[in-house]
Coordinates of C-alpha atoms in Angstrom, one line a residue:
S1 CA 0.0 0.0 0.0
E2 CA 1.0 3.6 -0.4
E3 CA 1.0 4.2 3.4
A4 CA 3.7 1.5 3.7
E5 CA 5.5 2.9 0.6
V6 CA 5.7 6.3 2.2
D7 CA 7.9 5.0 5.0
L8 CA 10.3 3.4 2.4
R9 CA 10.5 6.3 0.0
D10 CA 12.8 9.3 0.5
P11 CA 11.0 12.6 0.5
G12 CA 14.0 14.3 -1.1
R13 CA 14.1 12.0 -4.0
D14 CA 10.3 12.4 -4.4
Y15 CA 10.8 16.2 -4.5
E16 CA 13.5 15.8 -7.2
L17 CA 11.2 13.5 -9.1
Y18 CA 8.4 16.1 -8.8
K19 CA 10.7 18.8 -10.3
Y20 CA 11.9 16.5 -13.1
T21 CA 8.3 15.6 -14.0
C22 CA 7.2 19.2 -14.1
Q23 CA 10.1 20.1 -16.4
E24 CA 9.2 17.2 -18.7
L25 CA 5.6 18.2 -18.8
Q26 CA 6.6 21.7 -19.7
R27 CA 8.9 20.4 -22.5
L28 CA 6.2 18.0 -23.8
M29 CA 3.6 20.8 -23.8
A30 CA 6.0 23.1 -25.7
E31 CA 6.7 20.4 -28.3
I32 CA 3.0 19.7 -28.8
Q33 CA 2.4 23.4 -29.2
D34 CA 5.2 23.6 -31.8
L35 CA 3.9 20.5 -33.7
K36 CA 0.4 21.9 -33.8
S37 CA 1.7 25.2 -35.1
R38 CA 3.5 23.5 -38.0
G39 CA 0.4 21.4 -39.1
G40 CA 0.6 18.4 -41.4
K41 CA -0.7 14.8 -41.2
D42 CA 2.6 13.3 -40.1
M43 CA 2.6 15.5 -37.0
A44 CA -0.6 13.8 -35.4
I45 CA 1.3 10.6 -34.6
E46 CA 4.1 12.5 -32.8
I47 CA 1.6 14.6 -31.0
E48 CA -0.2 11.5 -29.8
E49 CA 3.0 10.0 -28.5
R50 CA 3.9 13.1 -26.6
R51 CA 0.3 13.2 -25.2
I52 CA 0.7 9.7 -23.9
Q53 CA 4.0 10.6 -22.3
S54 CA 2.3 13.6 -20.7
C55 CA -0.4 11.4 -19.2
V56 CA 2.3 9.2 -17.7
H57 CA 3.8 12.2 -16.1
F58 CA 0.4 13.3 -14.8
M59 CA 0.0 9.9 -13.2
T60 CA 3.3 10.4 -11.5
L61 CA 2.3 13.8 -10.2
K62 CA -0.9 12.4 -8.8
K63 CA 1.0 9.7 -7.0
L64 CA 3.4 12.2 -5.6
N65 CA 0.5 14.3 -4.4
R66 CA -1.1 11.3 -2.6
L67 CA 2.2 10.5 -1.0
A68 CA 2.6 14.1 0.2
H69 CA -0.9 14.1 1.7
I70 CA -0.2 10.8 3.5
R71 CA 3.1 12.3 4.9
L72 CA 1.2 15.4 6.0
K73 CA -1.4 13.4 7.8
K74 CA 1.2 11.3 9.6
G75 CA 3.0 14.5 10.6
R76 CA -0.1 15.9 12.1
D77 CA -0.8 12.7 14.0
Q78 CA 2.6 12.7 15.4
T79 CA 2.3 16.4 16.4
H80 CA -1.1 15.7 18.1
E81 CA 0.4 12.8 20.1
A82 CA 3.3 14.9 21.2
K83 CA 0.9 17.7 22.2
Q84 CA -1.2 15.3 24.2
K85 CA 1.9 14.1 26.1
V86 CA 2.8 17.8 26.8
D87 CA -0.7 18.5 28.1
A88 CA -0.6 15.4 30.3
Y89 CA 2.8 16.5 31.7
H90 CA 1.4 20.0 32.3
L91 CA -1.7 18.7 34.1
Q92 CA 0.5 16.5 36.2
L93 CA 2.7 19.5 37.0
Q94 CA -0.4 21.5 38.1
N95 CA -1.6 18.6 40.3
L96 CA 1.9 18.5 41.9
L97 CA 1.9 22.2 42.5
Y98 CA -1.5 22.0 44.1
E99 CA -0.4 19.2 46.4
V100 CA 2.7 21.2 47.3
M101 CA 0.5 24.3 48.1
H102 CA -1.8 22.1 50.2
L103 CA 1.1 20.5 52.1
Q104 CA 2.5 24.0 52.7
K105 CA -0.8 25.2 54.1
E106 CA -1.0 22.1 56.4
I107 CA 2.5 22.7 57.6
T108 CA 1.7 26.3 58.3
K109 CA -1.5 25.3 60.2
C110 CA 0.6 22.8 62.3
L111 CA 3.2 25.5 63.0
E112 CA 0.6 28.1 64.0
F113 CA -1.5 25.7 66.1
K114 CA -2.3 27.0 69.5
S115 CA -3.5 24.8 72.3
K116 CA -6.4 25.8 74.5
H117 CA -4.2 25.6 77.6
E118 CA -2.2 28.6 76.4
E119 CA -5.3 30.7 77.0
I120 CA -5.5 29.6 80.7
D121 CA -3.8 31.9 83.1
L122 CA -1.8 29.4 85.2
V123 CA -0.2 30.1 88.5
S124 CA 3.5 30.9 88.5
L125 CA 6.1 28.1 88.8
E126 CA 7.2 29.2 92.3
E127 CA 3.7 29.3 93.6
F128 CA 3.0 25.9 91.9
Y129 CA 5.9 24.1 93.6
N130 CA 5.1 25.8 96.9
E131 CA 1.4 25.0 97.0
A132 CA 0.8 21.9 94.9
P133 CA 1.1 18.5 96.7
P134 CA 4.1 16.3 95.7
D135 CA 1.9 13.7 94.0
I136 CA 0.9 16.4 91.5
S137 CA 4.0 18.6 91.3
K138 CA 6.5 15.6 90.9
A139 CA 9.4 18.0 91.1
E140 CA 12.0 15.2 90.3
V141 CA 10.3 14.6 86.9
T142 CA 8.8 18.0 86.0
M143 CA 11.8 20.2 86.7
G144 CA 13.7 18.9 83.7
D145 CA 10.8 18.2 81.3
P146 CA 8.7 21.2 80.2
H147 CA 6.0 19.0 78.8
Q148 CA 5.5 17.1 82.0
Q149 CA 5.7 20.4 83.9
T150 CA 2.8 21.9 81.9
L151 CA 0.7 18.7 82.4
A152 CA 1.3 18.9 86.1
R153 CA 0.4 22.6 86.3
L154 CA -2.8 21.8 84.4
D155 CA -3.7 19.0 86.8
W156 CA -3.2 21.5 89.7
E157 CA -5.4 24.0 87.9
L158 CA -8.1 21.4 87.6
E159 CA -7.9 20.5 91.2
Q160 CA -8.2 24.2 92.2
R161 CA -11.2 24.6 90.0
K162 CA -12.9 21.6 91.5
R163 CA -12.4 23.1 95.0
L164 CA -13.8 26.5 93.8
A165 CA -16.8 24.7 92.2
D166 CA -17.6 23.0 95.6
K167 CA -17.3 26.4 97.3
Y168 CA -19.7 27.9 94.7
R169 CA -22.3 25.2 95.3
E170 CA -22.0 25.9 99.0
C171 CA -22.5 29.6 98.4
L172 CA -25.6 28.8 96.3
S173 CA -27.1 26.8 99.1
N174 CA -26.5 29.8 101.5
K175 CA -28.1 32.1 99.0
E176 CA -31.2 29.9 98.8
K177 CA -31.6 30.0 102.6
I178 CA -31.3 33.8 102.5
L179 CA -33.9 34.0 99.7
K180 CA -36.3 31.9 101.8
E181 CA -35.9 34.3 104.7
I182 CA -36.5 37.2 102.4
E183 CA -39.7 35.6 101.1
V184 CA -41.0 35.2 104.7
K185 CA -40.4 38.8 105.3
K186 CA -42.1 39.8 102.0
E187 CA -45.2 37.9 103.0
Y188 CA -45.2 39.7 106.3
L189 CA -44.9 43.1 104.5
S190 CA -47.5 42.2 101.9
S191 CA -50.0 41.7 104.8
L192 CA -49.6 45.4 105.4
Q193 CA -50.9 46.3 101.9
P194 CA -54.6 45.9 102.7
R195 CA -54.2 48.1 105.8
L196 CA -52.4 50.8 103.8
N197 CA -55.1 50.6 101.1
S198 CA -57.8 51.2 103.7
I199 CA -55.8 54.2 105.1
M200 CA -55.4 55.6 101.6
Q201 CA -59.1 55.2 100.9
A202 CA -60.0 56.9 104.1
S203 CA -57.8 59.9 103.2
L204 CA -59.3 60.5 99.8
P205 CA -61.7 63.2 101.1
V206 CA -58.7 65.0 102.6
Q207 CA -56.7 64.7 99.3
E208 CA -59.7 66.0 97.3
Y209 CA -60.1 68.9 99.7
L210 CA -56.4 69.8 99.6
F211 CA -55.9 69.1 95.9
M212 CA -52.8 67.1 96.8
P213 CA -52.7 64.4 94.1
F214 CA -53.8 66.8 91.4
D215 CA -51.8 69.9 92.2
Q216 CA -49.3 69.6 89.3
A217 CA -52.0 68.6 86.8
H218 CA -54.1 71.6 87.9
K219 CA -51.2 73.9 87.4
Q220 CA -50.6 72.5 83.9
Y221 CA -54.3 73.0 82.9
E222 CA -54.2 76.6 84.4
T223 CA -51.2 77.3 82.3
A224 CA -52.8 75.7 79.2
R225 CA -55.4 78.4 79.2
H226 CA -52.7 80.8 77.9
L227 CA -51.5 78.5 75.1
P228 CA -52.2 79.5 71.5
P229 CA -54.9 77.3 69.8
P230 CA -52.6 74.9 68.0
L231 CA -50.5 74.3 71.1
Y232 CA -53.6 73.9 73.2
V233 CA -55.1 71.3 70.8
L234 CA -51.7 69.5 70.9
F235 CA -51.6 69.6 74.7
V236 CA -55.1 68.4 75.2
Q237 CA -54.9 65.5 72.6
A238 CA -51.5 64.4 73.8
T239 CA -52.5 64.3 77.4
A240 CA -55.7 62.3 76.6
Y241 CA -53.7 59.9 74.5
G242 CA -51.1 59.4 77.2
Q243 CA -53.7 58.7 79.9
A244 CA -55.7 56.3 77.7
C245 CA -53.2 54.5 75.5
D246 CA -49.6 55.2 76.3
K247 CA -48.4 55.6 79.8
T248 CA -44.8 56.2 78.6
L249 CA -45.8 59.6 77.2
S250 CA -45.6 62.6 79.6
V251 CA -46.7 66.1 78.5
A252 CA -45.6 69.4 80.1
I253 CA -45.8 73.1 79.4
E254 CA -42.7 75.2 79.6
G255 CA -42.2 79.0 79.2
S256 CA -43.1 82.2 80.9
V257 CA -46.8 82.6 81.7
D258 CA -46.4 86.3 82.4
E259 CA -45.0 87.0 78.9
A260 CA -47.9 85.0 77.5
K261 CA -50.4 87.1 79.5
A262 CA -48.7 90.3 78.3
L263 CA -49.4 89.4 74.7
F264 CA -53.1 89.9 75.2
K265 CA -53.0 93.0 77.4
P266 CA -53.8 96.4 75.7
P267 CA -50.9 98.9 75.8
E268 CA -51.0 101.3 78.7
D269 CA -51.1 105.1 78.0
S270 CA -48.5 107.0 79.9
Q271 CA -47.9 110.7 79.9
D272 CA -44.3 111.9 80.3
D273 CA -43.1 115.1 81.6
E274 CA -42.2 117.9 79.1
S275 CA -38.5 117.6 80.1
D276 CA -38.5 113.9 79.4
S277 CA -40.2 114.4 76.0
D278 CA -37.8 117.1 75.1
A279 CA -34.9 114.9 76.0
E280 CA -36.3 112.0 73.8
E281 CA -36.8 114.4 70.9
E282 CA -33.2 115.5 71.1
Q283 CA -32.0 111.8 71.3
T284 CA -34.1 110.9 68.2
T285 CA -32.7 113.8 66.2
K286 CA -29.2 112.8 67.1
R287 CA -29.8 109.0 66.4
R288 CA -28.7 107.7 63.0
R289 CA -31.3 106.1 60.8
P290 CA -31.0 102.3 60.7
T291 CA -29.5 100.7 57.6
L292 CA -31.5 98.5 55.2
G293 CA -29.9 95.3 56.5
V294 CA -30.8 96.1 60.1
Q295 CA -34.4 96.8 59.0
L296 CA -34.6 93.5 57.2
D297 CA -33.2 91.7 60.2
D298 CA -35.8 93.3 62.5
K299 CA -38.6 92.3 60.1
R300 CA -37.3 88.7 60.0
K301 CA -37.2 88.6 63.8
E302 CA -40.7 90.0 64.0
M303 CA -41.9 87.5 61.4
L304 CA -40.3 84.5 63.1
K305 CA -41.4 85.5 66.6
R306 CA -42.3 82.5 68.8
H307 CA -44.9 82.3 71.5
P308 CA -43.5 82.4 75.0
L309 CA -45.0 79.0 75.9
S310 CA -44.1 75.7 74.5
V311 CA -45.3 72.1 74.9
M312 CA -42.8 69.4 75.7
F313 CA -43.2 65.6 75.2
D314 CA -41.1 62.9 76.9
L315 CA -41.7 59.7 75.0
K316 CA -40.0 56.7 76.7
C317 CA -38.8 53.9 74.4
K318 CA -37.0 50.6 74.9
D319 CA -33.4 50.4 76.1
D320 CA -34.2 53.3 78.5
S321 CA -34.0 55.9 75.7
V322 CA -36.2 58.9 75.9
L323 CA -37.3 61.1 73.0
H324 CA -37.7 64.8 74.0
L325 CA -39.9 66.8 71.7
T326 CA -40.4 70.6 72.2
F327 CA -43.2 72.2 70.2
Y328 CA -43.2 75.9 69.4
Y329 CA -45.7 78.2 67.7
L330 CA -44.7 81.0 65.3
M331 CA -47.4 83.6 65.8
N332 CA -47.0 85.6 62.6
L333 CA -46.6 82.6 60.3
N334 CA -49.3 80.6 62.1
I335 CA -47.3 77.4 62.0
M336 CA -45.7 75.0 64.5
T337 CA -42.1 73.9 64.8
V338 CA -40.4 71.1 66.8
K339 CA -37.0 70.4 68.3
A340 CA -36.1 66.8 68.9
K341 CA -33.5 65.3 71.3
V342 CA -32.8 61.8 72.4
T343 CA -31.2 60.9 75.7
T344 CA -29.3 57.7 75.3
A345 CA -25.8 56.3 75.6
T346 CA -25.2 56.7 71.8
E347 CA -25.1 60.0 70.0
L348 CA -27.2 60.4 66.9
I349 CA -25.8 61.7 63.7
T350 CA -28.9 63.3 62.4
P351 CA -32.2 64.5 64.0
I352 CA -34.7 61.7 64.7
S353 CA -37.4 63.2 62.5
A354 CA -35.1 63.8 59.5
G355 CA -36.9 63.1 56.3
Y356 CA -40.3 64.6 57.4
W357 CA -39.4 68.0 56.0
A358 CA -42.1 69.0 53.5
G359 CA -41.0 72.6 52.6
A360 CA -43.8 75.2 52.9
V361 CA -46.7 73.4 54.5
G362 CA -49.4 75.5 52.8
S363 CA -51.2 78.8 53.3
G364 CA -49.7 80.8 56.1
A365 CA -46.2 79.4 55.5
Q366 CA -45.6 80.4 51.9
D367 CA -43.3 83.3 52.7
I368 CA -40.7 81.0 54.5
L369 CA -38.1 81.1 51.8
T370 CA -35.0 81.0 54.1
L371 CA -36.6 79.1 57.0
R372 CA -33.9 76.4 56.7
D373 CA -31.3 78.9 57.9
Y374 CA -33.3 79.3 61.2
V375 CA -34.3 75.7 62.0
L376 CA -31.5 75.4 64.7
D377 CA -33.1 78.2 66.7
L378 CA -36.8 77.9 65.7
G379 CA -37.1 74.1 65.1
H380 CA -38.4 72.2 62.1
P381 CA -41.9 73.0 60.7
Y382 CA -42.6 69.4 59.7
L383 CA -46.0 68.6 58.1
W384 CA -46.8 66.0 60.8
V385 CA -46.3 68.7 63.5
Q386 CA -49.0 70.9 61.9
K387 CA -51.4 67.9 61.9
L388 CA -50.7 67.2 65.6
G389 CA -51.6 70.8 66.3
G390 CA -54.8 70.5 64.2
L391 CA -53.5 72.9 61.4
H392 CA -54.4 72.1 57.9
F393 CA -53.3 74.0 54.8
P394 CA -55.3 72.8 51.8
K395 CA -53.6 73.7 48.5
E396 CA -56.9 73.6 46.5
Q397 CA -58.8 76.1 48.6
P398 CA -56.3 78.4 50.5
Q399 CA -57.7 79.9 53.7
H400 CA -56.7 83.3 55.1
T401 CA -57.2 82.1 58.7
V402 CA -56.4 78.5 59.7
I403 CA -58.4 77.1 62.7
A404 CA -56.9 74.4 64.9
D405 CA -59.0 71.2 64.6
H406 CA -59.2 68.8 67.5
S407 CA -60.4 65.9 65.2
L408 CA -57.4 66.3 62.9
S409 CA -55.0 66.1 65.8
A410 CA -56.7 63.1 67.4
S411 CA -56.7 61.2 64.1
H412 CA -52.9 61.5 63.7
M413 CA -51.8 61.4 67.3
E414 CA -51.6 57.6 67.8
T415 CA -50.0 56.9 64.4
T416 CA -47.4 59.7 64.8
M417 CA -46.4 58.6 68.3
K418 CA -45.9 55.0 67.2
L419 CA -43.9 56.1 64.1
L420 CA -41.7 58.3 66.3
K421 CA -41.0 55.3 68.6
T422 CA -40.2 53.1 65.7
R423 CA -37.9 55.8 64.2
V424 CA -36.0 56.1 67.5
Q425 CA -35.5 52.4 67.9
S426 CA -34.5 51.9 64.3
R427 CA -32.0 54.7 64.5
L428 CA -30.5 53.4 67.8
A429 CA -30.2 50.0 66.3
L430 CA -28.4 51.5 63.2
H431 CA -25.9 53.3 65.4
K432 CA -24.9 50.0 67.1
Q433 CA -24.4 48.5 63.7
F434 CA -22.4 51.5 62.5
A435 CA -20.0 51.0 65.4
S436 CA -19.3 47.5 64.2
L437 CA -19.2 48.3 60.5
E438 CA -16.6 51.1 61.1
H439 CA -14.3 48.4 62.5
G440 CA -14.8 46.1 59.5
I441 CA -17.2 43.7 61.4
V442 CA -20.6 42.8 59.8
P443 CA -22.7 41.8 62.8
V444 CA -25.1 38.9 61.9
T445 CA -27.5 37.8 64.6
S446 CA -28.1 34.1 65.4
D447 CA -31.7 34.5 64.0
C448 CA -30.2 35.4 60.5
Q449 CA -27.3 32.9 60.3
Y450 CA -29.3 30.6 58.1
L451 CA -29.4 33.2 55.4
F452 CA -25.7 32.8 54.6
P453 CA -23.2 30.0 54.0
A454 CA -21.0 29.0 56.9
K455 CA -17.8 30.3 55.2
V456 CA -17.7 33.8 53.7
V457 CA -14.2 34.8 52.5
S458 CA -14.9 38.3 51.3
R459 CA -14.7 40.9 54.1
L460 CA -15.8 44.4 54.7
V461 CA -12.7 46.6 55.1
K462 CA -14.2 50.1 55.0
W463 CA -17.5 51.8 56.0
V464 CA -17.5 55.6 55.9
T465 CA -20.1 58.4 55.6
I466 CA -20.1 60.4 52.4
A467 CA -21.7 63.7 51.6
H468 CA -24.8 64.0 49.3
E469 CA -22.7 65.9 46.7
D470 CA -20.0 63.2 46.7
Y471 CA -22.7 60.5 46.1
M472 CA -24.2 62.5 43.2
E473 CA -20.7 62.8 41.5
L474 CA -20.1 59.0 41.5
H475 CA -20.3 57.7 37.9
F476 CA -22.1 54.4 38.9
T477 CA -24.9 56.1 40.8
K478 CA -26.3 58.4 38.0
D479 CA -29.4 56.2 37.5
I480 CA -30.3 56.6 41.2
V481 CA -29.9 60.4 41.0
E482 CA -31.9 60.6 37.8
V483 CA -35.0 58.8 39.1
G484 CA -35.0 61.0 42.2
L485 CA -34.1 58.4 44.9
A486 CA -31.1 60.4 46.1
G487 CA -32.8 63.1 48.2
D488 CA -30.9 65.6 50.5
T489 CA -32.6 64.1 53.6
N490 CA -31.1 60.6 53.1
L491 CA -27.9 59.3 54.6
Y492 CA -25.1 58.2 52.3
Y493 CA -22.3 55.7 53.0
M494 CA -19.5 54.0 51.1
A495 CA -18.6 50.4 51.8
L496 CA -15.5 48.6 50.5
V497 CA -15.5 44.8 50.3
E498 CA -12.3 43.0 49.4
R499 CA -11.1 39.5 48.5
G500 CA -7.6 39.1 47.2
T501 CA -7.1 41.6 44.4
A502 CA -10.8 42.2 43.9
K503 CA -12.3 45.3 45.4
L504 CA -16.0 46.0 45.4
Q505 CA -17.3 49.5 46.1
A506 CA -20.9 49.8 47.3
A507 CA -22.6 53.2 47.5
V508 CA -25.5 53.0 50.0
V509 CA -28.5 55.3 50.2
L510 CA -30.2 55.0 53.6
N511 CA -33.6 56.5 53.8
P512 CA -34.8 58.0 57.1
G513 CA -37.7 55.6 56.9
Y514 CA -35.4 52.6 57.5
S515 CA -36.2 49.7 57.9
S516 CA -39.7 50.0 56.3
I517 CA -37.9 51.6 53.3
P518 CA -34.9 49.4 52.5
P519 CA -31.4 50.8 51.7
I520 CA -30.4 51.1 48.0
F521 CA -27.0 49.7 46.9
R522 CA -25.0 50.6 43.7
L523 CA -21.9 48.5 43.0
C524 CA -18.6 49.0 41.2
L525 CA -16.1 46.1 41.0
N526 CA -12.4 46.8 40.4
W527 CA -11.0 43.5 39.2
K528 CA -9.7 43.0 35.7
G529 CA -11.0 46.4 34.9
E530 CA -13.9 48.4 36.2
K531 CA -17.3 46.6 36.2
T532 CA -20.7 48.2 36.9
N533 CA -24.3 47.5 36.1
S534 CA -23.9 49.2 32.8
N535 CA -21.2 46.9 31.4
D536 CA -21.7 43.7 33.4
D537 CA -25.0 41.8 33.7
N538 CA -23.8 39.9 36.7
I539 CA -23.1 43.2 38.6
R540 CA -26.7 44.1 37.8
A541 CA -27.9 40.7 39.1
M542 CA -25.9 41.3 42.3
E543 CA -27.6 44.6 42.8
S544 CA -31.0 43.0 42.2
E545 CA -30.2 40.3 44.9
V546 CA -29.6 43.1 47.5
N547 CA -32.1 45.7 46.4
V548 CA -35.0 43.7 45.0
C549 CA -34.9 40.5 47.0
Y550 CA -34.4 42.4 50.3
K551 CA -37.4 40.8 51.9
E552 CA -35.5 37.6 52.2
L553 CA -32.9 39.5 54.4
C554 CA -35.3 41.3 56.7
G555 CA -35.1 38.7 59.5
P556 CA -37.4 38.9 62.5
R557 CA -39.4 42.0 63.0
P558 CA -38.9 44.9 63.2
S559 CA -36.2 44.1 60.7
H560 CA -33.5 46.2 62.2
Q561 CA -30.8 43.8 60.9
L562 CA -31.7 44.5 57.2
L563 CA -28.6 46.7 56.5
T564 CA -26.1 44.2 58.0
N565 CA -27.8 41.3 56.3
Q566 CA -27.5 43.1 52.9
L567 CA -23.8 43.7 53.5
Q568 CA -23.2 40.1 54.4
R569 CA -25.2 39.0 51.3
L570 CA -22.9 41.3 49.3
C571 CA -19.8 39.5 50.6
V572 CA -21.4 36.2 49.7
L573 CA -22.3 37.4 46.2
L574 CA -18.7 38.6 45.7
D575 CA -17.4 35.2 46.6
V576 CA -19.7 33.5 44.1
Y577 CA -18.8 36.1 41.4
L578 CA -15.1 35.5 41.8
E579 CA -15.1 31.7 42.4
T580 CA -17.3 31.1 39.3
E581 CA -15.1 33.2 37.0
S582 CA -13.5 31.2 34.3
H583 CA -9.7 30.6 34.7
D584 CA -7.2 31.8 32.1
D585 CA -5.3 28.7 30.8
S586 CA -2.4 30.8 29.7
V587 CA -1.6 31.6 33.3
E588 CA 0.2 28.9 35.1
G589 CA -0.4 27.9 38.7
P590 CA -3.5 27.5 40.8
K591 CA -6.6 29.8 40.5
E592 CA -6.6 33.0 42.5
F593 CA -10.1 32.3 43.8
P594 CA -10.7 28.5 44.0
Q595 CA -14.3 27.4 44.0
E596 CA -15.5 26.7 47.5
K597 CA -19.3 27.4 47.0
M598 CA -21.4 24.5 45.7
C599 CA -23.3 25.6 42.5
L600 CA -25.7 23.5 40.5
R601 CA -24.9 25.3 37.4
L602 CA -22.1 27.9 36.9
F603 CA -23.6 29.8 34.0
R604 CA -27.0 30.2 32.3
G605 CA -28.2 31.9 29.1
P606 CA -26.3 33.9 26.5
S607 CA -25.3 36.5 29.1
R608 CA -23.7 33.7 31.2
M609 CA -25.5 34.7 34.4
K610 CA -24.0 33.3 37.6
P611 CA -25.9 31.5 40.4
F612 CA -26.4 34.1 43.1
K613 CA -29.5 32.6 45.0
Y614 CA -28.5 30.8 48.2
N615 CA -30.7 27.8 49.0
H616 CA -31.0 26.9 52.7
P617 CA -30.6 24.4 54.3
Q618 CA -29.1 22.5 51.3
G619 CA -26.3 25.0 51.1
F620 CA -26.0 25.4 47.3
F621 CA -26.3 28.3 44.9
S622 CA -28.7 28.4 42.0
H623 CA -30.1 30.8 39.4
R624 CA -33.4 32.6 40.1

């Protein structure tokens, strides 16, 4: 066969035969052309002979072509076999490198191993040999052997702890005896309660006659007579609500009653002596006319004048925190303002009621163009404050005089108080979380551990507050700004999550209505280039997991752990993103991010979406 003949033939000789055959074909073709040009009957026989010779040469060329193709196929087969051997050696080398790395890690773990006994504060060696009995100290053995010495010291520590445990049980028994004695005395004291009740019942006529239990309340109601209508409505409705529904709410009136009375007194006419009037005329002639700026300041002060009396709420919340609200009334503008303060161990960054600002609240407040410059002194004129005072400013039918409505205040009192309590508790919970986040710790409660896998490699390395202007200048937050979700009343933060060389930036918008309104995350991944939701569908999917599927991360009510759960989910998503990324075969060595998460399917669809949904309790990731 020709395949066997290829091994026997010399390629060089075949090449020389090929050149010789081509030259012969050229010669024969030239001779045939020359004979045809001459013409004649005798020439046909010679032309046929040369044609036959040409056919023989063509057969030779075909054979040489077949032999060349067979040589080419054999060469390719040999090349493929050699390449397979190289690939096998390369795979073997990678396996060996992985085993070397694994062994190095195990060696490092063994070298860094710390026993639990190192955390125990053992007694000093001198004290051990002085106090420990000889059967435990064994000085002749332990003095020269550090290992036996440590074991002996641990035995002595165990013996001491057993003695302390016995002493503890003895103290508990003494405590129980003392508690029983206390219970006997309590029963004796409780028998006095009926007698005291009878005494109190008998003294009721005296208390009513002397107004002893109602003195403070009586004074408050007397002072309330001098309140302006909105503050009076607020005081009456809040007092009724506190007595009927919420015992933690206390209401009080502050301010000068004399100044409030003076507002309604007619000015007294007084006649001065001629000398006094002449002196005043001389002073007025010498006085300089006030400048335009001073006149404007005087007009502003007169326009923003507050009533001397104010109403103060003390709303007690959980964790012994108290919300202090002081309500004022601007007489010329006919609106109410409020100042908020929280007494607690943590200091709040922004006012509790931030986000309730509604601009001009309607008729009677339309001229407040620069009221924001005076809120520190006057308080905030929130819309809910006007409703608590019974003030309503309809936009469709503006009214020249606004009357305080008791029914409007009563309809909003309970809802507003509950919302304020919720806001305080939510803000205090946030500040506890911020304290951990600023140290790079994402606190996850035991109730929410099931939402995440046991091992999360990515970690939070940075959590800082950013200004509203800085957030608007970020290139990957333009869509949030354009749809109007980045208001000036929100809080803005920047989080940085790292794993290896990958850095994930997360710009967070925190609405004051947290946690009923979830935070909004925008992501930017710096790894092999910059990736955002505009150029990477998987980044958009990660944002959807945090922003759209936030209900899975709310946890137990009132969902105060939503923010930290979203950040923990973000770390998990970054792990999945990096571990499912395809490895570049041109780079030798192990992958930078080995796959540790269990995924049913790494990619789906033409956009190669990654599996970001975590399935509990199976512990695998899948596509939504």
